[in-house]
Amino acid sequence: MSTAHLPPTARETSAEAPWPLRLLNTKIHEYIGRMSPVWVEGQLVQINRRPGASMAFLTLRDTDVDMSMNVAMFARDFDKIATPRQDGAHVVVHAKPTFWVKRGSLQLQAKEIRAVGLGQLLARLEELKRLLAAEGLFAAERKVPLPFLPARIGLICGRDSKAEHDVVVNAKARWPEIDFDIREVAVQGAHAVSEVCAAIEALDRAGNVDVIIVARGGGSVEDLLPFSNERLVRVASACVTPLVSAIGHETDTPLLDYVADFRASTPTDAARRVVPDIGEERRQLRLARTRLDQAIDARLIREGERIAALRDHPLLAHPETLIDRHGEVITSARERLQRQFAHLLTLESERLGALRERIHDLSPATVLERGYAVVRDRTGQVVRRAHQALVGNRYEVIVHQGRLGVAVTAINPEPVGRTEEKS
């Protein structure tokens, strides 16, 4: 089929006017063919160099994420490489991206492969360490204490490794009943980071693991690189279960050491730090019991001496002395109270007498005794003013001793004071 009538660009294609696959692949091939050679960093894995073959094939894997690309290189160029050519080698590759039209696959055509120098690795690790520290991943307040006696330990280690043997044997020697959940993983090479991360996350989710130990024996800086990988460090930082790093020898310090809740110098040291020594704990219990017995005995002696001293005290020898002293106080208080009460009675009696005299002076009988009288009409109403009386009516007059019946013959309504003034 001719391509003359096909859309010239991808954006102009449609369901009615599509590109055939060969045209798409050709377009991709042409586009990638315009790319310049590029330096790419990664790990060498799956190296395939067959004797007599003109090409060597390998895979370049990203060091942080699960991503890879096929690489092809002329055998004569591959054999000249001074870089170690084993799986897991950290390298930079100078290559040209190529696209195979028939297979529809992308690969790199390598021209040169160089090892990443140790100095470069250390410088990158130092920079990563600085960045992670600035984020607070290494802060002391993020770390949690290890349990005193874990019921179950999660152990992440290499397959049939000495590190596994060192942790398990030393832990069981210290506490025979200790239980393990062991996850054997790759501890170096291309799959180490992903497998260790997966093991940490699985043990953290398990719910029945009290502490996690990540253990590996010694090795070169390159061998221990997975334990300084940023992804692994972040997974360890997110782990809720207390985590112990036991990588390499005492002088090895991968970044996992900084983010872990506890850093053990070796796998053996991790077992000693995580699991208490049952013999030592029994010895400490015996010592504590001895000290407790001694403390109790000393306390009993001190309290006995205090009791003896109290028994010899004059108050206990003659307790009536204390009673007599308080009796004197009570007697004195009673006398004061009696005097005060008598004085109060006298004052109140005088006050009561004065009130009685005032009441007597103000009583109606006393007023009548002084010559005054009370006038009442036939209804019993008291006559207070002259105009209340009528001439000819009879009224009752109450005097000091007796009553009089009188008839009114005349009425003078003027007040008594004015009448006296006129007279």
Tab-separated table of N, CA, C and O in Angstrom, residues 285-358:
chain	number	residue	atom	x	y	z
A	285	LEU	N	18.272	-11.005	89.090
A	285	LEU	CA	17.147	-11.244	89.986
A	285	LEU	C	17.626	-11.718	91.358
A	285	LEU	O	17.113	-11.275	92.401
A	286	ARG	N	18.613	-12.642	91.359
A	286	ARG	CA	19.156	-13.109	92.642
A	286	ARG	C	19.790	-11.949	93.403
A	286	ARG	O	19.619	-11.817	94.624
A	287	LEU	N	20.549	-11.120	92.691
A	287	LEU	CA	21.185	-9.969	93.324
A	287	LEU	C	20.138	-8.995	93.866
A	287	LEU	O	20.274	-8.478	94.989
A	288	ALA	N	19.082	-8.751	93.064
A	288	ALA	CA	18.031	-7.845	93.511
A	288	ALA	C	17.311	-8.396	94.738
A	288	ALA	O	16.981	-7.652	95.673
A	289	ARG	N	17.096	-9.735	94.743
A	289	ARG	CA	16.430	-10.339	95.898
A	289	ARG	C	17.309	-10.221	97.145
A	289	ARG	O	16.809	-9.930	98.237
A	290	THR	N	18.620	-10.443	96.966
A	290	THR	CA	19.545	-10.302	98.102
A	290	THR	C	19.519	-8.877	98.637
A	290	THR	O	19.464	-8.645	99.855
A	291	ARG	N	19.578	-7.908	97.705
A	291	ARG	CA	19.554	-6.509	98.145
A	291	ARG	C	18.235	-6.168	98.832
A	291	ARG	O	18.205	-5.411	99.804
A	292	LEU	N	17.120	-6.727	98.332
A	292	LEU	CA	15.821	-6.485	98.951
A	292	LEU	C	15.772	-7.066	100.360
A	292	LEU	O	15.274	-6.412	101.299
A	293	ASP	N	16.293	-8.303	100.516
A	293	ASP	CA	16.339	-8.908	101.854
A	293	ASP	C	17.173	-8.059	102.802
A	293	ASP	O	16.797	-7.846	103.963
A	294	GLN	N	18.325	-7.587	102.322
A	294	GLN	CA	19.188	-6.753	103.158
A	294	GLN	C	18.492	-5.448	103.529
A	294	GLN	O	18.588	-4.982	104.672
A	295	ALA	N	17.778	-4.868	102.553
A	295	ALA	CA	17.074	-3.615	102.829
A	295	ALA	C	15.971	-3.833	103.857
A	295	ALA	O	15.768	-3.002	104.757
A	296	ILE	N	15.244	-4.967	103.748
A	296	ILE	CA	14.184	-5.264	104.713
A	296	ILE	C	14.771	-5.471	106.105
A	296	ILE	O	14.240	-4.952	107.106
A	297	ASP	N	15.869	-6.245	106.177
A	297	ASP	CA	16.505	-6.479	107.480
A	297	ASP	C	16.963	-5.161	108.105
A	297	ASP	O	16.772	-4.932	109.303
A	298	ALA	N	17.600	-4.301	107.285
A	298	ALA	CA	18.071	-3.018	107.801
A	298	ALA	C	16.898	-2.160	108.275
A	298	ALA	O	16.986	-1.488	109.314
A	299	ARG	N	15.789	-2.214	107.549
A	299	ARG	CA	14.618	-1.428	107.947
A	299	ARG	C	14.036	-1.958	109.255
A	299	ARG	O	13.641	-1.165	110.140
A	300	LEU	N	13.983	-3.275	109.388
A	300	LEU	CA	13.474	-3.849	110.629
A	300	LEU	C	14.336	-3.453	111.814
A	300	LEU	O	13.831	-3.156	112.904
A	301	ILE	N	15.663	-3.447	111.617
A	301	ILE	CA	16.564	-3.052	112.708
A	301	ILE	C	16.334	-1.597	113.092
A	301	ILE	O	16.239	-1.252	114.279
A	302	ARG	N	16.225	-0.713	112.067
A	302	ARG	CA	16.005	0.704	112.351
A	302	ARG	C	14.684	0.933	113.079
A	302	ARG	O	14.616	1.695	114.045
A	303	GLU	N	13.628	0.247	112.622
A	303	GLU	CA	12.331	0.429	113.256
A	303	GLU	C	12.330	-0.133	114.674
A	303	GLU	O	11.685	0.424	115.580
A	304	GLY	N	13.069	-1.244	114.897
A	304	GLY	CA	13.188	-1.785	116.252
A	304	GLY	C	13.882	-0.809	117.188
A	304	GLY	O	13.488	-0.640	118.357
A	305	GLU	N	14.949	-0.169	116.672
A	305	GLU	CA	15.650	0.833	117.481
A	305	GLU	C	14.740	2.018	117.781
A	305	GLU	O	14.762	2.568	118.892
A	306	ARG	N	13.911	2.428	116.821
A	306	ARG	CA	12.981	3.532	117.063
A	306	ARG	C	11.948	3.166	118.124
A	306	ARG	O	11.615	3.984	118.989
A	307	ILE	N	11.465	1.925	118.065
A	307	ILE	CA	10.484	1.479	119.065
A	307	ILE	C	11.108	1.462	120.451
A	307	ILE	O	10.493	1.892	121.445
A	308	ALA	N	12.356	0.964	120.522
A	308	ALA	CA	13.041	0.945	121.824
A	308	ALA	C	13.235	2.359	122.363
A	308	ALA	O	13.049	2.620	123.565
A	309	ALA	N	13.612	3.281	121.478
A	309	ALA	CA	13.799	4.664	121.909
A	309	ALA	C	12.481	5.271	122.378
A	309	ALA	O	12.437	6.007	123.373
A	310	LEU	N	11.392	4.956	121.688
A	310	LEU	CA	10.093	5.463	122.111
A	310	LEU	C	9.660	4.867	123.445
A	310	LEU	O	9.041	5.543	124.283
A	311	ARG	N	9.999	3.572	123.632
A	311	ARG	CA	9.619	2.916	124.889
A	311	ARG	C	10.311	3.578	126.078
A	311	ARG	O	9.749	3.676	127.171
A	312	ASP	N	11.544	4.034	125.884
A	312	ASP	CA	12.306	4.671	126.963
A	312	ASP	C	11.981	6.150	127.122
A	312	ASP	O	12.516	6.814	128.025
A	313	HIS	N	11.140	6.692	126.309
A	313	HIS	CA	10.802	8.115	126.412
A	313	HIS	C	10.021	8.372	127.706
A	313	HIS	O	9.176	7.554	128.104
A	314	PRO	N	10.300	9.503	128.386
A	314	PRO	CA	9.603	9.786	129.661
A	314	PRO	C	8.085	9.739	129.550
A	314	PRO	O	7.410	9.309	130.485
A	315	LEU	N	7.529	10.170	128.467
A	315	LEU	CA	6.075	10.170	128.325
A	315	LEU	C	5.509	8.768	128.307
A	315	LEU	O	4.400	8.534	128.788
A	316	LEU	N	6.266	7.837	127.668
A	316	LEU	CA	5.797	6.455	127.659
A	316	LEU	C	6.075	5.770	128.998
A	316	LEU	O	5.326	4.893	129.421
A	317	ALA	N	7.179	6.164	129.657
A	317	ALA	CA	7.472	5.598	130.977
A	317	ALA	C	6.454	6.078	132.014
A	317	ALA	O	6.050	5.326	132.911
A	318	HIS	N	6.035	7.337	131.918
A	318	HIS	CA	5.027	7.903	132.848
A	318	HIS	C	3.956	8.613	132.012
A	318	HIS	O	3.942	9.842	131.920
A	319	PRO	N	3.087	7.889	131.394
A	319	PRO	CA	2.098	8.510	130.501
A	319	PRO	C	1.134	9.441	131.223
A	319	PRO	O	0.558	10.329	130.618
A	320	GLU	N	0.964	9.235	132.584
A	320	GLU	CA	0.049	10.117	133.308
A	320	GLU	C	0.539	11.561	133.293
A	320	GLU	O	-0.256	12.503	133.476
A	321	THR	N	1.844	11.763	133.091
A	321	THR	CA	2.372	13.126	133.035
A	321	THR	C	1.701	13.905	131.898
A	321	THR	O	1.306	15.064	132.066
A	322	LEU	N	1.583	13.253	130.749
A	322	LEU	CA	0.938	13.898	129.603
A	322	LEU	C	-0.537	14.162	129.889
A	322	LEU	O	-1.074	15.222	129.559
A	323	ILE	N	-1.202	13.208	130.598
A	323	ILE	CA	-2.621	13.384	130.925
A	323	ILE	C	-2.793	14.522	131.917
A	323	ILE	O	-3.698	15.356	131.784
A	324	ASP	N	-1.925	14.561	132.959
A	324	ASP	CA	-2.018	15.636	133.956
A	324	ASP	C	-1.833	16.995	133.308
A	324	ASP	O	-2.544	17.955	133.653
A	325	ARG	N	-0.878	17.063	132.379
A	325	ARG	CA	-0.628	18.343	131.722
A	325	ARG	C	-1.867	18.809	130.952
A	325	ARG	O	-2.273	19.974	131.022
A	326	HIS	N	-2.484	17.893	130.255
A	326	HIS	CA	-3.692	18.249	129.519
A	326	HIS	C	-4.860	18.519	130.468
A	326	HIS	O	-5.728	19.356	130.182
A	327	GLY	N	-4.890	17.798	131.634
A	327	GLY	CA	-5.934	18.069	132.619
A	327	GLY	C	-5.851	19.487	133.156
A	327	GLY	O	-6.874	20.152	133.359
A	328	GLU	N	-4.628	19.961	133.396
A	328	GLU	CA	-4.452	21.323	133.863
A	328	GLU	C	-4.948	22.328	132.820
A	328	GLU	O	-5.575	23.339	133.160
A	329	VAL	N	-4.655	22.032	131.605
A	329	VAL	CA	-5.117	22.922	130.532
A	329	VAL	C	-6.639	22.966	130.496
A	329	VAL	O	-7.260	24.034	130.375
A	330	ILE	N	-7.264	21.787	130.627
A	330	ILE	CA	-8.731	21.717	130.592
A	330	ILE	C	-9.329	22.450	131.791
A	330	ILE	O	-10.317	23.193	131.667
A	331	THR	N	-8.747	22.244	132.980
A	331	THR	CA	-9.251	22.919	134.187
A	331	THR	C	-9.162	24.427	134.051
A	331	THR	O	-10.110	25.166	134.379
A	332	SER	N	-8.025	24.899	133.571
A	332	SER	CA	-7.864	26.341	133.380
A	332	SER	C	-8.871	26.886	132.375
A	332	SER	O	-9.467	27.946	132.583
A	333	ALA	N	-9.092	26.139	131.316
A	333	ALA	CA	-10.053	26.574	130.311
A	333	ALA	C	-11.474	26.597	130.880
A	333	ALA	O	-12.265	27.498	130.596
A	334	ARG	N	-11.809	25.586	131.724
A	334	ARG	CA	-13.145	25.547	132.329
A	334	ARG	C	-13.363	26.747	133.239
A	334	ARG	O	-14.439	27.367	133.240
A	335	GLU	N	-12.340	27.092	134.038
A	335	GLU	CA	-12.471	28.236	134.944
A	335	GLU	C	-12.674	29.534	134.152
A	335	GLU	O	-13.505	30.378	134.518
A	336	ARG	N	-11.905	29.707	133.096
A	336	ARG	CA	-12.071	30.901	132.278
A	336	ARG	C	-13.473	30.959	131.673
A	336	ARG	O	-14.104	32.025	131.605
A	337	LEU	N	-13.951	29.800	131.225
A	337	LEU	CA	-15.280	29.746	130.629
A	337	LEU	C	-16.366	30.093	131.655
A	337	LEU	O	-17.314	30.819	131.347
A	338	GLN	N	-16.212	29.585	132.897
A	338	GLN	CA	-17.196	29.871	133.938
A	338	GLN	C	-17.218	31.361	134.275
A	338	GLN	O	-18.296	31.953	134.447
A	339	ARG	N	-16.016	31.969	134.365
A	339	ARG	CA	-15.966	33.396	134.674
A	339	ARG	C	-16.620	34.217	133.552
A	339	ARG	O	-17.386	35.154	133.807
A	340	GLN	N	-16.292	33.849	132.351
A	340	GLN	CA	-16.868	34.578	131.219
A	340	GLN	C	-18.377	34.406	131.171
A	340	GLN	O	-19.124	35.361	130.892
A	341	PHE	N	-18.873	33.197	131.477
A	341	PHE	CA	-20.312	32.932	131.439
A	341	PHE	C	-21.035	33.699	132.539
A	341	PHE	O	-22.112	34.277	132.329
A	342	ALA	N	-20.412	33.749	133.750
A	342	ALA	CA	-21.017	34.498	134.860
A	342	ALA	C	-21.091	35.990	134.534
A	342	ALA	O	-22.099	36.655	134.807
A	343	HIS	N	-20.002	36.503	133.960
A	343	HIS	CA	-19.993	37.913	133.586
A	343	HIS	C	-21.066	38.206	132.533
A	343	HIS	O	-21.773	39.217	132.606
A	344	LEU	N	-21.217	37.287	131.585
A	344	LEU	CA	-22.221	37.468	130.552
A	344	LEU	C	-23.630	37.419	131.134
A	344	LEU	O	-24.512	38.203	130.755
A	345	LEU	N	-23.866	36.513	132.111
A	345	LEU	CA	-25.179	36.436	132.759
A	345	LEU	C	-25.505	37.723	133.499
A	345	LEU	O	-26.648	38.210	133.478
A	346	THR	N	-24.490	38.304	134.166
A	346	THR	CA	-24.716	39.559	134.904
A	346	THR	C	-25.122	40.676	133.950
A	346	THR	O	-26.081	41.424	134.198
A	347	LEU	N	-24.380	40.783	132.849
A	347	LEU	CA	-24.692	41.834	131.874
A	347	LEU	C	-26.090	41.655	131.308
A	347	LEU	O	-26.859	42.625	131.178
A	348	GLU	N	-26.469	40.443	130.986
A	348	GLU	CA	-27.776	40.187	130.396
A	348	GLU	C	-28.892	40.396	131.422
A	348	GLU	O	-29.989	40.844	131.077
A	349	SER	N	-28.622	40.085	132.703
A	349	SER	CA	-29.631	40.306	133.756
A	349	SER	C	-29.907	41.785	133.924
A	349	SER	O	-31.070	42.221	134.057
A	350	GLU	N	-28.827	42.604	133.922
A	350	GLU	CA	-28.998	44.049	134.031
A	350	GLU	C	-29.781	44.585	132.829
A	350	GLU	O	-30.659	45.433	132.971
A	351	ARG	N	-29.456	44.096	131.660
A	351	ARG	CA	-30.154	44.542	130.459
A	351	ARG	C	-31.619	44.148	130.501
A	351	ARG	O	-32.514	44.925	130.136
A	352	LEU	N	-31.905	42.947	131.031
A	352	LEU	CA	-33.283	42.475	131.139
A	352	LEU	C	-34.067	43.319	132.148
A	352	LEU	O	-35.238	43.664	131.941
A	353	GLY	N	-33.411	43.714	133.269
A	353	GLY	CA	-34.082	44.559	134.262
A	353	GLY	C	-34.440	45.915	133.697
A	353	GLY	O	-35.530	46.447	133.962
A	354	ALA	N	-33.513	46.497	132.930
A	354	ALA	CA	-33.809	47.800	132.328
A	354	ALA	C	-34.979	47.688	131.350
A	354	ALA	O	-35.850	48.570	131.315
A	355	LEU	N	-35.022	46.611	130.591
A	355	LEU	CA	-36.139	46.423	129.669
A	355	LEU	C	-37.450	46.234	130.415
A	355	LEU	O	-38.510	46.727	129.998
A	356	ARG	N	-37.392	45.544	131.564
A	356	ARG	CA	-38.608	45.310	132.345
A	356	ARG	C	-39.163	46.642	132.869
A	356	ARG	O	-40.380	46.882	132.874
A	357	GLU	N	-38.251	47.522	133.348
A	357	GLU	CA	-38.688	48.827	133.855
A	357	GLU	C	-39.327	49.656	132.737
A	357	GLU	O	-40.351	50.324	132.954
A	358	ARG	N	-38.744	49.629	131.558
A	358	ARG	CA	-39.305	50.384	130.450
A	358	ARG	C	-40.678	49.869	130.071
A	358	ARG	O	-41.611	50.639	129.793
